[in-house]
CSV table of C-alpha atoms in Angstrom, one decimal:
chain,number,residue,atom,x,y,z
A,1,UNK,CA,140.8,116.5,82.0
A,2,UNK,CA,137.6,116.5,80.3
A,3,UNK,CA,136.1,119.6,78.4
A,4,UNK,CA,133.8,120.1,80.7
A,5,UNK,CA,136.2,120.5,83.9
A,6,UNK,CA,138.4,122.7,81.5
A,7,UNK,CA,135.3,125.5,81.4
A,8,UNK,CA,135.3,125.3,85.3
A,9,UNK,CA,138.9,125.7,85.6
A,10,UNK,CA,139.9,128.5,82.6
A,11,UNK,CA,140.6,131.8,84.4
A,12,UNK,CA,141.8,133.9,82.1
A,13,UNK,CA,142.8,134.3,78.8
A,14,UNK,CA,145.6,133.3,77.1
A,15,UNK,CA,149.1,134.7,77.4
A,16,UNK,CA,149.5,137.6,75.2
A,17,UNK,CA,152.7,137.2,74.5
A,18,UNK,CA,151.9,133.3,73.3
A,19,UNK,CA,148.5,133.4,72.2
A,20,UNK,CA,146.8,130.1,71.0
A,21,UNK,CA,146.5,131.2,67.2
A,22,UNK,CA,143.1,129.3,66.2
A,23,UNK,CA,142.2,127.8,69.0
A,24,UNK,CA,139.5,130.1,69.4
A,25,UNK,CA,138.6,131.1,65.6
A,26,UNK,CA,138.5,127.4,64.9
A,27,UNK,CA,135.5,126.8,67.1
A,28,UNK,CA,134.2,129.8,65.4
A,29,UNK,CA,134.4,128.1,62.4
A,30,UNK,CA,133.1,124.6,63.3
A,31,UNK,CA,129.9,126.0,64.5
A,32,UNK,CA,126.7,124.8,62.5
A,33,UNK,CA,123.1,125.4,63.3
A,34,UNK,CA,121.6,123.1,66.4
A,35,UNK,CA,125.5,123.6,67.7
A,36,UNK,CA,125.7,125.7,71.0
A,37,UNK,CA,128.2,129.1,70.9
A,38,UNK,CA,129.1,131.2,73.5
A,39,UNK,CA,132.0,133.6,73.2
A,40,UNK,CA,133.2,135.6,76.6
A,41,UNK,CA,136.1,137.7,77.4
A,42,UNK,CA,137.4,134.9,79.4
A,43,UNK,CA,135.9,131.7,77.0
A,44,UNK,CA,135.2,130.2,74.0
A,45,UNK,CA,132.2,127.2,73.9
A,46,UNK,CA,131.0,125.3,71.8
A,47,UNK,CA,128.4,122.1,72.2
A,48,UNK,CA,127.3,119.8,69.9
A,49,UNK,CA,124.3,117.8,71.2
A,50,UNK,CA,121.4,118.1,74.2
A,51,UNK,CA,122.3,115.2,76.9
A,52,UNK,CA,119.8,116.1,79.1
A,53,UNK,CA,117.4,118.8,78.6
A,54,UNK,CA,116.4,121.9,81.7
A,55,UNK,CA,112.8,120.7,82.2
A,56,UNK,CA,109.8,123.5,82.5
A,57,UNK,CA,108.1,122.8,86.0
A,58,UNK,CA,106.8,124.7,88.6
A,59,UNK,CA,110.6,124.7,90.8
A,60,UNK,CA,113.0,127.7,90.6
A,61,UNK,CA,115.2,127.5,87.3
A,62,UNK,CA,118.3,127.3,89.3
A,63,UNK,CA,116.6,124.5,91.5
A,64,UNK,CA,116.0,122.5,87.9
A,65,UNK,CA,119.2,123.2,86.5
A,66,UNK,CA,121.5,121.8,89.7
A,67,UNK,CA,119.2,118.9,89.7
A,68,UNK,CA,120.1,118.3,85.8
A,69,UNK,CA,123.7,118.9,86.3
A,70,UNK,CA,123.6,115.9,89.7
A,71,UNK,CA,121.9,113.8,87.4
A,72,UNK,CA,124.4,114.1,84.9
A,73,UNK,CA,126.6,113.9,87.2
A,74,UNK,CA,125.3,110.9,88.3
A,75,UNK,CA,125.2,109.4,85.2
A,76,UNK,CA,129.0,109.3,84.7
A,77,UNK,CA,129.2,112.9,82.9
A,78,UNK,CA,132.2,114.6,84.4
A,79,UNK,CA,132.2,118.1,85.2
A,80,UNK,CA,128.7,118.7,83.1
A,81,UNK,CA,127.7,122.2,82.3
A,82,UNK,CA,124.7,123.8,81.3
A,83,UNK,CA,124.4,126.2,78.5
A,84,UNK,CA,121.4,127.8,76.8
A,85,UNK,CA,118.9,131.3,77.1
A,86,UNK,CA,116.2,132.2,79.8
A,87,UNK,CA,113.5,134.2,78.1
A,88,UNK,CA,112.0,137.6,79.6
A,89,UNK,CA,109.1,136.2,80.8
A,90,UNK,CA,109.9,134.2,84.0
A,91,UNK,CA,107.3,132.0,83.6
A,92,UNK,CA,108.3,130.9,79.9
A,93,UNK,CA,110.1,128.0,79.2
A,94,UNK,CA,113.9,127.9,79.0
A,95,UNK,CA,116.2,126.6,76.6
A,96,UNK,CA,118.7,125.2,78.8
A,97,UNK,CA,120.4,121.7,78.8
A,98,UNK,CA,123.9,119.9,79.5
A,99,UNK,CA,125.3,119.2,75.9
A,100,UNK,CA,126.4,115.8,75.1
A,101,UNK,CA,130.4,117.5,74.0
A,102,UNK,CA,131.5,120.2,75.0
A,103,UNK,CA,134.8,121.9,73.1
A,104,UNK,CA,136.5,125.0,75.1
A,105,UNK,CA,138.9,127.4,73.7
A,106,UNK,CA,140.4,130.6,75.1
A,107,UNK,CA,138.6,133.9,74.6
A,108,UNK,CA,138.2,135.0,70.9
A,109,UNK,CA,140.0,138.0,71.4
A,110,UNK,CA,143.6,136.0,72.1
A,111,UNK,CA,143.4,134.4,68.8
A,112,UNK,CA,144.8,136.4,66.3
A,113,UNK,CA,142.8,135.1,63.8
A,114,UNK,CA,140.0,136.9,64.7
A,115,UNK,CA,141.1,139.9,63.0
A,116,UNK,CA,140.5,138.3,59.7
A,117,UNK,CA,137.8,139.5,57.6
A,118,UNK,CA,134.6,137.8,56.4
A,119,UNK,CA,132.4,138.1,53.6
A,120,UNK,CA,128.8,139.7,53.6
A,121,UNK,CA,126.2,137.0,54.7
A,122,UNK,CA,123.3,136.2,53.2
A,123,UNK,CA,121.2,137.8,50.7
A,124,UNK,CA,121.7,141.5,49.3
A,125,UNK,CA,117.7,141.5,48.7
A,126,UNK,CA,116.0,141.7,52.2
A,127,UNK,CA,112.4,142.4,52.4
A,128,UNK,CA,112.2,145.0,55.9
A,129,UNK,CA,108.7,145.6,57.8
A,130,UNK,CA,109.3,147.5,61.0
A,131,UNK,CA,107.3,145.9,63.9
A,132,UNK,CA,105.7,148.5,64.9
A,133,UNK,CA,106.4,151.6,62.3
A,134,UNK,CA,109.1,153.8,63.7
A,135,UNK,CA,105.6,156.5,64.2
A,136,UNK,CA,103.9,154.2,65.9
A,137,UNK,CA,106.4,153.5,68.3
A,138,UNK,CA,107.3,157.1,68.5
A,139,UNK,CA,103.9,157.4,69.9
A,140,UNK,CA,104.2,154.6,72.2
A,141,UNK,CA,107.6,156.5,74.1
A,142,UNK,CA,105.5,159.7,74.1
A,143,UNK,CA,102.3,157.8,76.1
A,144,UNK,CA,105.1,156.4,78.0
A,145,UNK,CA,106.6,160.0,79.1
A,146,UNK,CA,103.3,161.1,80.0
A,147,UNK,CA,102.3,158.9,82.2
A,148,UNK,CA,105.9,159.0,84.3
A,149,UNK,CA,104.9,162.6,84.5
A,150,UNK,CA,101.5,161.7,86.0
A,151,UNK,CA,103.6,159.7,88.2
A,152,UNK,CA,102.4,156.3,87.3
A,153,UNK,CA,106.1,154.9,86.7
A,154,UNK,CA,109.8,156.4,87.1
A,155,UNK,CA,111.3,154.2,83.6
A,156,UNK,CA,109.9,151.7,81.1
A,157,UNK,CA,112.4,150.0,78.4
A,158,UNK,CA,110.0,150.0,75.0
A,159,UNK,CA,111.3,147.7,72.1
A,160,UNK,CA,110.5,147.4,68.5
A,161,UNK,CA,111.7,144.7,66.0
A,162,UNK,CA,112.8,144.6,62.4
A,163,UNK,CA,111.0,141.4,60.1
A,164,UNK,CA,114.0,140.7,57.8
A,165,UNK,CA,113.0,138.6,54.9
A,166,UNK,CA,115.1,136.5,52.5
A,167,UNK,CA,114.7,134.8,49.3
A,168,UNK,CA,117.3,131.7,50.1
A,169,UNK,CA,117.7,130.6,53.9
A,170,UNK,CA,119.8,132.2,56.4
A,171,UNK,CA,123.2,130.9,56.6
A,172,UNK,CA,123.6,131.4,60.4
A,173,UNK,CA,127.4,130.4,60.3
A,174,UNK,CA,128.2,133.3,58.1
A,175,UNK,CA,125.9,135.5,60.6
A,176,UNK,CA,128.2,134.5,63.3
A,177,UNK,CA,131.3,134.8,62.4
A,178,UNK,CA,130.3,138.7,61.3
A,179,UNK,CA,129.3,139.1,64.9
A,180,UNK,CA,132.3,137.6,66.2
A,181,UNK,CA,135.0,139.5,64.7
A,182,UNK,CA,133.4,142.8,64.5
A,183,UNK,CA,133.3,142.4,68.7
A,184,UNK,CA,135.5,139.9,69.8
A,185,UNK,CA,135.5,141.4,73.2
A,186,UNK,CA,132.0,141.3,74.0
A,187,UNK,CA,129.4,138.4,74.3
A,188,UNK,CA,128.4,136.8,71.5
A,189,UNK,CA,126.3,133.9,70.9
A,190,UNK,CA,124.1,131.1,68.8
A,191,UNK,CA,121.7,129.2,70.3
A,192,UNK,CA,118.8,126.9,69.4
A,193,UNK,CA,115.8,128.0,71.1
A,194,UNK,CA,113.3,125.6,69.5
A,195,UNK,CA,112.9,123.1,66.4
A,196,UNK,CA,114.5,125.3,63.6
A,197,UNK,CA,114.8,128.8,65.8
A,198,UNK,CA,118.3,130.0,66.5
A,199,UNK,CA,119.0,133.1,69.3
A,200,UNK,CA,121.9,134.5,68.0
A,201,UNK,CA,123.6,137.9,68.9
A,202,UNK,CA,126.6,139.7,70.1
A,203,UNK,CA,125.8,141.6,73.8
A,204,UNK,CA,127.9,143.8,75.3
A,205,UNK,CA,126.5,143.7,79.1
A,206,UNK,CA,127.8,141.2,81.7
A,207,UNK,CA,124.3,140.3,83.8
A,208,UNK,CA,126.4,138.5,86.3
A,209,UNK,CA,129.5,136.1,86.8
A,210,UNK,CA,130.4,134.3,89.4
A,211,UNK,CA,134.0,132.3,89.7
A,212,UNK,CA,134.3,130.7,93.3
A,213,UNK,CA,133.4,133.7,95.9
A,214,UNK,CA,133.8,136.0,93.5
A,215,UNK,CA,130.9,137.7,91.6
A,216,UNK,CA,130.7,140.3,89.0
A,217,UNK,CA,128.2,142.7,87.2
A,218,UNK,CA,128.3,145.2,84.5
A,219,UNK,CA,125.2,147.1,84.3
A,220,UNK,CA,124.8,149.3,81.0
A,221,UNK,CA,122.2,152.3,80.8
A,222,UNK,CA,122.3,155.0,79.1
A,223,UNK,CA,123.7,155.0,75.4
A,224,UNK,CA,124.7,157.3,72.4
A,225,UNK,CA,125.2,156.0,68.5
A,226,UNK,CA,129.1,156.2,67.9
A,227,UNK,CA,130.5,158.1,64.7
A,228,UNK,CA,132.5,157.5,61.7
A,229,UNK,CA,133.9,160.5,62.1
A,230,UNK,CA,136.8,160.5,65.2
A,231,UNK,CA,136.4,164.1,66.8
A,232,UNK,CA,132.3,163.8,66.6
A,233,UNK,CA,132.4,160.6,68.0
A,234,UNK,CA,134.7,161.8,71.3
A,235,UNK,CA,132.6,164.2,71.4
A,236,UNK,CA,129.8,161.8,71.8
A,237,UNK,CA,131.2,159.8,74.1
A,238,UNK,CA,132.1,163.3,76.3
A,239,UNK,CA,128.8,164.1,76.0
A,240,UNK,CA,126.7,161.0,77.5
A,241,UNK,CA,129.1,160.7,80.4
A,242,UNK,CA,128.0,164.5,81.5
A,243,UNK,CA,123.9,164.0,80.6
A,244,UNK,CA,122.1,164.3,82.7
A,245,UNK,CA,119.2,162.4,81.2
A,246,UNK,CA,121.1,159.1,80.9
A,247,UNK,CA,123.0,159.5,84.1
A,248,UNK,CA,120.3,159.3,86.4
A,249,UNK,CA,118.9,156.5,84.1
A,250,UNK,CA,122.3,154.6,84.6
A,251,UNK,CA,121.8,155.2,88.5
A,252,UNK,CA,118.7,153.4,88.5
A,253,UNK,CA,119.7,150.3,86.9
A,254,UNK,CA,123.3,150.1,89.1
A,255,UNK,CA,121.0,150.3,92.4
A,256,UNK,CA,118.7,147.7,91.5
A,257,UNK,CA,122.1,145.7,91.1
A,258,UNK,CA,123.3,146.8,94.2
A,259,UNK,CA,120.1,146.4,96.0
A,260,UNK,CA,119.6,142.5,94.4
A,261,UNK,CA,123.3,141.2,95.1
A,262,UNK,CA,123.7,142.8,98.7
A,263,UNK,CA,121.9,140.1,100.2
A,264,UNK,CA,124.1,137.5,99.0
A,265,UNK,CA,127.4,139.6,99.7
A,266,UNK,CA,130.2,140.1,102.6
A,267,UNK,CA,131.4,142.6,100.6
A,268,UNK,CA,130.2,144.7,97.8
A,269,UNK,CA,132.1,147.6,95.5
A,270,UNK,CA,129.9,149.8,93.4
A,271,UNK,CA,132.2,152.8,91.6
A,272,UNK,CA,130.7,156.2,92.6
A,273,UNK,CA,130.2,157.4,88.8
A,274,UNK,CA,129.8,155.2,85.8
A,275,UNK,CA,133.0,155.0,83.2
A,276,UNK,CA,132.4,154.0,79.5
A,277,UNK,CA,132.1,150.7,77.3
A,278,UNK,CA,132.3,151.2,73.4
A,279,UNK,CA,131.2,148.5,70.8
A,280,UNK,CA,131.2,149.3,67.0
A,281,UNK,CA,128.0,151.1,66.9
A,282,UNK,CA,127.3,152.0,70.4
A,283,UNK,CA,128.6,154.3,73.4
A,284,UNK,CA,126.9,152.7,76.6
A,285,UNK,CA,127.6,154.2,80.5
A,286,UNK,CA,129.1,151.1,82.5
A,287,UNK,CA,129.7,150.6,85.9
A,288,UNK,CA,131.7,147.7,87.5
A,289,UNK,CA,130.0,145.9,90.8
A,290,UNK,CA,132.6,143.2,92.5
A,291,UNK,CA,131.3,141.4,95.3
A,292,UNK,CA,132.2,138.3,97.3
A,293,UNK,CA,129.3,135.7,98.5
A,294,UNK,CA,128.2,135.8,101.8
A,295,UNK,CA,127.4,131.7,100.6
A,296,UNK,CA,129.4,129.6,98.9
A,297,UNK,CA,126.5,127.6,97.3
A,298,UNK,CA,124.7,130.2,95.8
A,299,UNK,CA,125.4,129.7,92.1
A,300,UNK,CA,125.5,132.4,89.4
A,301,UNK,CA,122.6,131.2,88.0
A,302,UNK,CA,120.8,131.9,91.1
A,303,UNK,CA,122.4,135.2,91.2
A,304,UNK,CA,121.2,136.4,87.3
A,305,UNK,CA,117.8,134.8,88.8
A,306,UNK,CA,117.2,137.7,91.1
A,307,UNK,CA,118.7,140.4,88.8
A,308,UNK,CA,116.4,139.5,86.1
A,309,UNK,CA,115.3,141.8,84.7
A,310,UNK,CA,116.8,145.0,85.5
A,311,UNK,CA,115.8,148.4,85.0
A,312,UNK,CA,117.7,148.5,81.9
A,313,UNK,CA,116.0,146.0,79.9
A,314,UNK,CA,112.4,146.3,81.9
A,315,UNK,CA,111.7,149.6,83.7
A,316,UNK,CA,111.1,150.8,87.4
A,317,UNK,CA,109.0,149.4,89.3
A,318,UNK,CA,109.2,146.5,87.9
A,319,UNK,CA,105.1,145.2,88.2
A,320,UNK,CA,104.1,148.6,86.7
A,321,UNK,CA,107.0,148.6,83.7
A,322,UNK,CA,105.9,144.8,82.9
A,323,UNK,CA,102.4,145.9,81.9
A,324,UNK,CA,103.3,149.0,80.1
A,325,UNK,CA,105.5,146.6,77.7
A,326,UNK,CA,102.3,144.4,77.8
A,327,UNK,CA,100.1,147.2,76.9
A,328,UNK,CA,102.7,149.0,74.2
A,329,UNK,CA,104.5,146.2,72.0
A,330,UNK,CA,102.6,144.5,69.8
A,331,UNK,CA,105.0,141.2,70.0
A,332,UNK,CA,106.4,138.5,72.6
A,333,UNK,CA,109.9,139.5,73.3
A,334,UNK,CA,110.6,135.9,73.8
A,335,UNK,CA,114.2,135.4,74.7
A,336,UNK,CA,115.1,139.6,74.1
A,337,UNK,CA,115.8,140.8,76.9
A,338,UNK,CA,116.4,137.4,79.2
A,339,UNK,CA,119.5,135.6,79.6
A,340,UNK,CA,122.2,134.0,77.9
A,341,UNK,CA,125.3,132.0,78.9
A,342,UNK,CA,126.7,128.6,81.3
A,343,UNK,CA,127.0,127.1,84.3
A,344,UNK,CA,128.3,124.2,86.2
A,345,UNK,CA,127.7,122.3,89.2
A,346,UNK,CA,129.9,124.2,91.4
A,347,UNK,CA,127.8,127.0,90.7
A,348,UNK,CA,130.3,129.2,88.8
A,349,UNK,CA,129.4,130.4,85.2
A,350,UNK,CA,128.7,133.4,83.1
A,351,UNK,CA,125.0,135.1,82.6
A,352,UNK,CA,124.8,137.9,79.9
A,353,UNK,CA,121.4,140.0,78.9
A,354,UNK,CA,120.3,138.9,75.9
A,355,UNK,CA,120.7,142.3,73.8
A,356,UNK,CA,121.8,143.1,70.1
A,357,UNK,CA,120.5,139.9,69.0
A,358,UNK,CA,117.8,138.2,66.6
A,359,UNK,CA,116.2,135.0,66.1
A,360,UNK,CA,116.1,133.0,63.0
A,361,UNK,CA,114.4,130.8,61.5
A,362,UNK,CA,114.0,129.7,57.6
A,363,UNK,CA,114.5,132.7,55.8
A,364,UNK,CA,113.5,135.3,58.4
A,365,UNK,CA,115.0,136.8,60.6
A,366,UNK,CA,113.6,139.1,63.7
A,367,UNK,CA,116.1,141.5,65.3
A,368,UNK,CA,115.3,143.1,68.5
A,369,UNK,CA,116.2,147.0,69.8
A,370,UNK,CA,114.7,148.7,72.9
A,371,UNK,CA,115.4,152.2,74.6
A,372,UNK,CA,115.3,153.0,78.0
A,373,UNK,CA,112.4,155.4,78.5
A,374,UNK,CA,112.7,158.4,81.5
A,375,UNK,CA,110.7,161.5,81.9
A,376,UNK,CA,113.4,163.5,80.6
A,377,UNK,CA,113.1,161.2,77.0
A,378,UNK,CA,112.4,162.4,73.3
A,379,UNK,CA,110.3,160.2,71.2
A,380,UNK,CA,112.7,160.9,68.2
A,381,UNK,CA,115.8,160.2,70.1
A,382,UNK,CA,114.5,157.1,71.4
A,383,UNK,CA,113.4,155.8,67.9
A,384,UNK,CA,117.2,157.0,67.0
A,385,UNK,CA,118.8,154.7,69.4
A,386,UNK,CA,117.3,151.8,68.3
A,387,UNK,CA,117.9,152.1,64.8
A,388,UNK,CA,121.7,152.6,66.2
A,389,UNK,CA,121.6,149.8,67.9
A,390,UNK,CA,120.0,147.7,65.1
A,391,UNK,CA,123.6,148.1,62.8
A,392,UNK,CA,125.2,145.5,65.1
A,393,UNK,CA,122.8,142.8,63.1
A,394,UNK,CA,122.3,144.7,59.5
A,395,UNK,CA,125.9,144.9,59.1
A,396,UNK,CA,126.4,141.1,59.6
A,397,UNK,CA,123.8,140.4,57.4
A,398,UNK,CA,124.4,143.1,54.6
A,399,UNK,CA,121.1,144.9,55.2
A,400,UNK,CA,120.7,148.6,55.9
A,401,UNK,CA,117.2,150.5,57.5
């Protein structure tokens, strides 16, 4: 069986009474820059090599990615698979493209050698510039809230970014593995997305997954920073599953899921009230949507295609939220807020939104964190939850805002 066949055939993760000590880690550890990673709760990839790149034409993405994968196919590649990120911008080019090897390993999480600890990456001596200052951006959330209450817009998801400058060059690996073990059960990735550029992150939101029939989205909105403390942070978590605020801005984002996948569905389950997901920094509202394909052909890739992007990384509706990030960040949000993750030529595969992550490149780094903006939102708070969510990345890199 060739790697490639394995990533369409794993299921699940390893026993957990005989877990596959290092099989995962040690993908984890073979990962160097211009490599491909992809950790999932049901995987562990890692490609070495571009055999054939996506290419950026005027077709549908998933229309040139299944022709790459027949011509691979074609070409005497068995079982190929594509791996890469989609940017935000639709019209943007992709970095997709079928690796030339392709090493599988079961999900980080089974390997016990995840809970091993790693050193600080990096340099201790960061230079920081906030892009734009935390008052600028403050101002930005406030313009925002005050034209939803002119009734311009119902939500808008404003980012900023954090320019992290070193005096010696990144060492991406070290980055990684930081990411990894503090999440093991999330999404966590590094990928190259041009000559030198690395997209690397840890998300914690599903966009879709498809296995056979079977199709699965978890869409987070609505969050609250965690804390150190154990009776504060319950209380937390207690406390975002009863606002009222970040309900109704979770209900939003789970009916434009529900509204995008019930064309393509026989059947379609979306819980009645959201439960909650926890990473090390982060409280986020999560609700489950299980489905099963009205058509067997349509891929996952085709799925994430007309879920992208939701309310909770763009805004409502989705023309009008568009221009408002146009009009209010002062950078390209590139590959924040697109897509990350595989596919094959069956059309199974795993798409995740590309949040909690940061692009490289030299000895700079650019980390991305965006709030999701309602009528009912506080420009402080808002500039709070993104400086929460920008730990994930200063903690693997030894940095602090």
């Amino acid at each position: 069986m060739s790697t490639a066949s394995q990533v369409a055939t794993h299921k699940s993760p390893a026993d957990p009474a005989h877990p596959a000590v290092g099989a995962a880690t040690s993908l984890l550890d073979a990962y160097t820059p211009g490599d491909r990673f992809l950790a999932t709760p049901d995987r562990t990839l890692l490609a070495h090599g571009a055999a054939r790149q996506v290419p950026h034409d005027e077709r549908p993405l998933d229309e040139r990615v299944n022709a790459t994968l027949a011509e691979a196919g074609a070409a005497g590649q068995e079982s190929p698979v594509v791996i890469g990120a989609i940017p935000f911008d639709h019209e943007a080019p992709a970095a997709l493209s079928v690796p030339g090897a392709l090493r599988v390993a079961p999900p980080l999480a089974s390997d016990p050698l995840i809970a091993l600890p790693v050193g600080v990456s990096g340099s201790a001596d960061w230079r920081i510039r906030p892009v734009p200052e935390p008052e600028v951006y403050g101002a930005g959330v406030a313009s925002a809230v005050e034209r939803m209450w002119r009734g311009e817009f119902s939500k808008v998801v404003l980012a900023r970014t954090l320019e992290l400058t070193s005096r010696t060059p990144l060492d991406v690996p070290a980055m990684l593995q930081r990411l990894a073990r503090r999440d093991p059960l999330g999404y966590t990735f590094a990928l190259p997305t041009g000559a030198g550029r690395t997209l690397i992150g840890a998300s914690p939101e599903l966009l879709v997954s498809r296995q056979g029939r079977q199709v699965v989205a978890n869409p987070l909105a609505g969050s609250t920073p965690r804390s150190a403390d154990l009776a504060e942070d319950v209380r937390r978590a207690a406390t975002l599953l009863e606002s009222v605020k970040d309900l109704h801005e979770h209900a939003v984002v789970v009916d434009a899921v529900h509204q995008a996948l019930a064309p393509h569905c026989t059947e379609l389950t979306v819980p009645a009230r959201p439960t909650l997901i926890r990473t090390a920094t982060m409280w986020h509202l999560s609700t489950t949507v299980t489905g099963t394909l009205t058509a067997p052909d349509t891929s996952a890739l085709a799925l994430a295609c007309s879920l992208h992007p939701t309310p909770a990384v763009c805004g409502t509706p989705t023309p009008t939220a568009r221009q408002v990030i146009a009009e209010t960040e002062p950078f390209d949000r590139g590959f924040f807020t697109g897509v990350v993750g595989w596919g094959n030529a069956r059309g199974d595969g795993e798409w995740v939104v590309t949040i909690r992550c940061a692009e490289t490149e030299e000895r700079t780094l650019r980390l991305y964190a965006g709030a999701g903006i309602v009528a009912a939102s506080e420009p402080e708070a808002e500039t709070a939850e993104t400086a929460a969510k920008f730990r994930t990345f200063l903690s693997a890199v030894g940095a602090e805002l």
